[in-house]
Tab-separated table of C-alpha atoms in Angstrom:
chain	number	residue	atom	x	y	z
U	77	PRO	CA	-38.121	-51.626	-23.314
U	78	THR	CA	-34.876	-53.514	-21.414
U	79	PHE	CA	-33.703	-56.522	-21.999
U	80	SER	CA	-35.078	-58.311	-19.441
U	81	ARG	CA	-38.600	-57.301	-20.303
U	82	LEU	CA	-38.255	-58.096	-23.538
U	83	VAL	CA	-37.395	-61.352	-22.797
U	84	ASP	CA	-40.350	-61.330	-20.361
U	85	HIS	CA	-42.454	-60.108	-22.864
U	86	LEU	CA	-41.447	-63.515	-25.605
U	87	LEU	CA	-42.400	-66.318	-23.056
U	88	VAL	CA	-45.558	-64.546	-22.927
U	89	LEU	CA	-45.713	-65.043	-26.376
U	90	THR	CA	-44.735	-67.886	-26.908
U	91	VAL	CA	-46.924	-70.103	-23.880
U	92	TYR	CA	-50.011	-68.483	-26.080
U	93	GLN	CA	-48.530	-69.126	-28.754
U	94	CYS	CA	-47.274	-72.439	-27.871
U	95	HIS	CA	-49.819	-73.976	-24.860
U	96	GLY	CA	-52.799	-72.021	-24.669
U	97	ALA	CA	-51.500	-71.196	-21.085
U	98	CYS	CA	-51.835	-67.309	-19.599
U	99	ALA	CA	-48.344	-65.414	-17.592
U	100	GLU	CA	-49.156	-62.663	-15.595
U	101	VAL	CA	-46.224	-59.988	-16.860
U	102	ASP	CA	-46.192	-56.949	-15.543
U	103	SER	CA	-46.655	-53.917	-18.037
U	104	ASP	CA	-42.798	-51.348	-18.808
U	105	THR	CA	-43.956	-47.687	-16.772
U	106	GLU	CA	-41.177	-45.569	-18.423
U	107	ALA	CA	-42.309	-43.947	-21.916
U	108	VAL	CA	-39.952	-41.731	-23.331
U	109	ALA	CA	-41.938	-39.326	-25.126
U	110	GLY	CA	-42.807	-38.703	-29.109
U	111	LYS	CA	-43.011	-42.654	-28.919
U	112	GLY	CA	-45.473	-45.251	-29.128
U	113	PHE	CA	-45.635	-47.248	-25.404
U	114	LYS	CA	-47.242	-50.179	-24.320
U	115	LEU	CA	-49.502	-49.936	-21.545
U	116	GLY	CA	-49.118	-53.928	-20.569
U	117	CYS	CA	-52.028	-55.810	-18.492
U	118	ILE	CA	-52.616	-59.403	-18.183
U	119	SER	CA	-55.707	-60.801	-15.985
U	120	CYS	CA	-55.485	-65.053	-16.126
U	121	LYS	CA	-58.232	-67.435	-15.263
U	122	ARG	CA	-57.992	-69.836	-12.697
U	123	ARG	CA	-59.172	-72.477	-15.404
U	124	SER	CA	-58.688	-71.972	-18.437
U	125	GLU	CA	-60.835	-75.019	-19.497
U	126	VAL	CA	-64.206	-72.664	-18.651
U	127	GLU	CA	-65.450	-70.531	-21.834
U	128	SER	CA	-66.326	-66.567	-20.767
U	129	SER	CA	-66.429	-63.289	-22.297
U	130	SER	CA	-65.480	-60.147	-21.286
U	131	THR	CA	-64.976	-56.074	-21.284
U	132	ILE	CA	-62.579	-54.205	-20.061
U	133	GLU	CA	-62.283	-50.724	-19.165
U	134	TRP	CA	-59.133	-48.986	-19.043
U	135	TYR	CA	-58.526	-45.491	-17.046
U	136	PHE	CA	-56.002	-43.278	-15.942
U	137	ARG	CA	-55.799	-40.136	-13.798
U	138	PRO	CA	-53.397	-37.760	-14.967
U	139	LYS	CA	-49.948	-37.249	-12.103
U	140	GLY	CA	-51.401	-34.582	-9.129
U	141	GLU	CA	-55.280	-34.957	-9.528
U	142	SER	CA	-57.579	-37.763	-7.477
U	143	ASP	CA	-60.184	-38.016	-10.073
U	144	PHE	CA	-60.239	-41.134	-13.513
U	145	VAL	CA	-61.816	-40.770	-16.101
U	146	HIS	CA	-63.317	-42.987	-18.429
U	147	ILE	CA	-60.549	-43.503	-21.708
U	148	TYR	CA	-61.449	-46.571	-22.983
U	149	THR	CA	-63.427	-49.311	-23.884
U	150	TYR	CA	-63.108	-52.855	-25.829
U	151	LYS	CA	-64.757	-56.041	-26.222
U	152	GLU	CA	-64.224	-58.397	-29.207
U	153	ASP	CA	-63.503	-56.001	-31.916
U	154	ASN	CA	-65.616	-52.971	-31.058
U	155	PRO	CA	-63.035	-50.525	-29.418
U	156	THR	CA	-65.143	-47.413	-28.167
U	157	ILE	CA	-62.411	-44.531	-27.090
U	158	LYS	CA	-63.970	-42.928	-24.606
U	159	ASN	CA	-61.834	-39.592	-24.018
U	160	GLU	CA	-60.634	-36.864	-26.538
U	161	GLN	CA	-56.881	-36.718	-25.178
U	162	PHE	CA	-56.524	-40.513	-26.355
U	163	LEU	CA	-59.028	-39.817	-29.029
U	164	ASP	CA	-56.994	-41.173	-32.381
U	165	ARG	CA	-53.957	-42.704	-30.052
U	166	VAL	CA	-55.218	-45.689	-28.470
U	167	ASP	CA	-54.916	-48.495	-30.452
U	168	TRP	CA	-55.461	-52.369	-28.897
U	169	ASN	CA	-52.774	-54.708	-27.980
U	170	GLY	CA	-54.743	-57.057	-26.419
U	171	SER	CA	-56.051	-61.059	-27.031
U	172	LYS	CA	-57.280	-60.963	-30.747
U	173	ARG	CA	-60.582	-62.559	-33.043
U	174	SER	CA	-61.860	-63.921	-29.070
U	175	SER	CA	-64.045	-62.880	-26.858
U	176	ASP	CA	-61.872	-65.318	-24.072
U	177	ILE	CA	-59.511	-61.824	-23.008
U	178	GLN	CA	-57.170	-62.618	-21.001
U	179	ASP	CA	-54.801	-59.975	-22.107
U	180	ALA	CA	-55.656	-56.014	-22.685
U	181	SER	CA	-52.962	-54.694	-23.359
U	182	ILE	CA	-53.816	-50.773	-25.488
U	183	TYR	CA	-50.689	-48.882	-27.411
U	184	LEU	CA	-50.736	-45.619	-27.166
U	185	PHE	CA	-49.113	-43.441	-30.299
U	186	ASN	CA	-47.157	-40.109	-30.009
U	187	VAL	CA	-47.269	-40.433	-25.669
U	188	THR	CA	-46.525	-36.321	-24.322
U	189	PHE	CA	-45.983	-35.896	-20.993
U	190	ASN	CA	-49.328	-35.636	-20.560
U	191	ASP	CA	-50.240	-38.895	-20.655
U	192	SER	CA	-48.052	-39.445	-17.004
U	193	GLY	CA	-50.336	-40.816	-14.034
U	194	THR	CA	-51.565	-42.946	-13.194
U	195	TYR	CA	-53.913	-46.514	-15.055
U	196	ARG	CA	-56.944	-48.573	-14.161
U	197	CYS	CA	-57.675	-51.073	-16.534
U	198	PHE	CA	-61.208	-53.475	-15.422
U	199	PHE	CA	-62.066	-56.800	-16.669
U	200	ASN	CA	-66.005	-57.526	-16.376
U	201	ARG	CA	-65.720	-60.927	-17.315
U	202	ILE	CA	-68.444	-63.566	-17.797
U	203	LEU	CA	-67.675	-67.233	-16.482
U	204	TYR	CA	-70.149	-69.697	-17.891
U	205	TYR	CA	-70.774	-73.306	-16.207
U	206	ASP	CA	-72.674	-75.965	-17.625
U	207	ASN	CA	-75.612	-74.544	-15.410
U	208	TYR	CA	-75.152	-70.538	-15.029
U	209	GLU	CA	-72.678	-67.693	-14.878
U	210	HIS	CA	-69.951	-65.952	-12.486
U	211	ASN	CA	-69.527	-62.787	-12.694
U	212	THR	CA	-65.579	-61.142	-11.688
U	213	VAL	CA	-64.715	-57.585	-12.420
U	214	VAL	CA	-60.732	-57.525	-12.306
U	215	SER	CA	-57.865	-54.669	-11.473
U	216	LYS	CA	-54.956	-53.971	-12.646
U	217	VAL	CA	-52.917	-51.075	-11.953
U	218	VAL	CA	-49.407	-49.108	-13.492
U	219	HIS	CA	-47.891	-46.834	-12.893
U	220	LEU	CA	-46.099	-44.676	-15.866
U	221	THR	CA	-43.713	-41.651	-16.203
U	222	VAL	CA	-42.616	-39.958	-18.994
U	223	VAL	CA	-39.259	-39.287	-20.348
U	224	ALA	CA	-37.216	-36.736	-22.009
U	225	LYS	CA	-34.617	-39.588	-23.141
U	226	ALA	CA	-34.664	-43.892	-22.059
U	227	THR	CA	-32.947	-44.712	-18.657
U	228	ARG	CA	-32.681	-48.023	-17.040
U	229	GLY	CA	-32.602	-48.264	-13.704
U	230	THR	CA	-31.185	-49.894	-11.305
U	231	ALA	CA	-33.454	-53.038	-11.713
U	232	SER	CA	-32.939	-53.170	-15.059
U	233	ILE	CA	-29.067	-53.546	-14.493
U	234	VAL	CA	-28.755	-55.696	-11.762
U	235	SER	CA	-31.465	-58.110	-13.944
U	236	GLU	CA	-29.483	-57.985	-17.081
U	237	VAL	CA	-26.379	-58.067	-14.614
U	238	MET	CA	-27.334	-62.130	-13.156
U	239	MET	CA	-28.917	-63.058	-16.745
U	240	TYR	CA	-25.251	-63.377	-17.851
U	241	VAL	CA	-24.465	-64.462	-14.596
U	242	SER	CA	-26.777	-67.442	-14.990
U	243	ILE	CA	-26.578	-68.498	-19.000
U	244	ILE	CA	-21.830	-67.898	-17.996
U	245	GLY	CA	-22.794	-69.699	-15.226
U	246	LEU	CA	-24.423	-72.752	-17.059
U	247	GLN	CA	-22.151	-73.084	-19.504
U	248	VAL	CA	-19.209	-74.151	-16.936
U	249	TRP	CA	-21.701	-76.571	-15.383
U	250	LEU	CA	-21.755	-77.657	-18.732
U	251	LEU	CA	-18.502	-77.458	-19.242
U	252	ILE	CA	-17.876	-79.459	-16.236
U	253	GLU	CA	-20.553	-82.891	-17.163
U	254	MET	CA	-19.063	-82.825	-20.429
U	255	ILE	CA	-15.650	-83.430	-18.149
U	256	TYR	CA	-17.050	-85.073	-16.163
U	257	CYS	CA	-18.662	-86.658	-18.203
U	258	TYR	CA	-15.122	-87.608	-20.970
U	259	ARG	CA	-13.318	-89.212	-17.321
U	260	LYS	CA	-16.248	-92.210	-16.305
U	261	ILE	CA	-16.172	-93.266	-19.710
U	262	SER	CA	-12.442	-92.820	-20.680
U	263	ALA	CA	-12.420	-94.529	-17.500
U	264	ALA	CA	-14.869	-97.304	-18.530
U	265	GLY	CA	-13.010	-97.700	-22.044
U	266	GLU	CA	-10.029	-98.645	-20.301
U	267	GLU	CA	-11.137	-100.747	-17.551
U	268	ALA	CA	-12.228	-102.293	-20.397
U	269	LEU	CA	-9.460	-103.104	-22.636
U	270	ARG	CA	-7.880	-104.375	-19.445
U	271	GLU	CA	-11.067	-106.591	-18.989
U	272	ALA	CA	-10.258	-107.358	-23.033
U	273	ALA	CA	-6.344	-107.077	-21.792
U	274	ASN	CA	-6.709	-110.190	-19.447
U	275	ALA	CA	-9.138	-112.625	-21.057
U	276	GLU	CA	-7.218	-112.740	-24.118
U	277	TYR	CA	-3.298	-113.790	-21.838
U	278	LEU	CA	-6.135	-116.504	-19.786
U	279	ALA	CA	-6.823	-117.659	-23.353
U	280	ILE	CA	-3.734	-117.906	-24.702
U	281	ALA	CA	-2.152	-119.239	-20.724
U	282	SER	CA	-5.338	-121.510	-21.419
U	283	GLU	CA	-3.321	-122.959	-24.530
U	284	SER	CA	-0.610	-123.284	-23.859
U	285	LYS	CA	-1.050	-125.158	-20.846
U	286	ASP	CA	-3.299	-127.649	-23.316
U	287	ASN	CA	0.139	-127.418	-25.272
U	288	CYS	CA	1.784	-128.673	-22.795
U	289	ALA	CA	-0.358	-131.688	-21.583
U	290	GLY	CA	-0.192	-132.468	-25.324
U	291	VAL	CA	3.276	-132.614	-25.410
U	292	GLN	CA	3.676	-134.772	-22.543
U	293	VAL	CA	1.080	-137.249	-23.631
U	294	GLY	CA	2.618	-137.423	-26.671
U	295	GLU	CA	6.519	-137.474	-24.787
């Protein structure tokens, strides 16, 4: 996966672990033959405080075909592979130890060119309210292309360039802020020194005036 995609996945992982929230991130769409690949599928609930349970269904339509075939089912630690093509090659990579599934990603081992095509992920979700239950169905689509060697698309390159530009811009902005703050503090320090010098001068002048007045009275 590209650097920007890795950043996205890390952000999602951080959100899950630190805040208990959910952020929907699109799946990668290019796999390398002979390697593993994560098919991403995330569906966030609109109200996180509402309890729910979900059954996940994955379907696959091979490239050039018109019909989808059922390949995988998951419900709270109970996975079932439904298609021989994916037998012993699919592993659950989503929400764990919970029936409240928002991440329904799966991991595909030993990708082949025959795995190219369209994948659909269905969330069959039941929301539990105080007085009733509400059933919803949410689907996500992943168009997967299998290649012999990893490539970098234009969007990936532009995204990474923009990331570096943003970092450089941020550093320049911080440098400008530091210079501005330094000058402001320096000016404040000089003003304080001037005020202190003026105060000392006035004190000396007042003391001299008092001494002169004392001398005149003595005479």
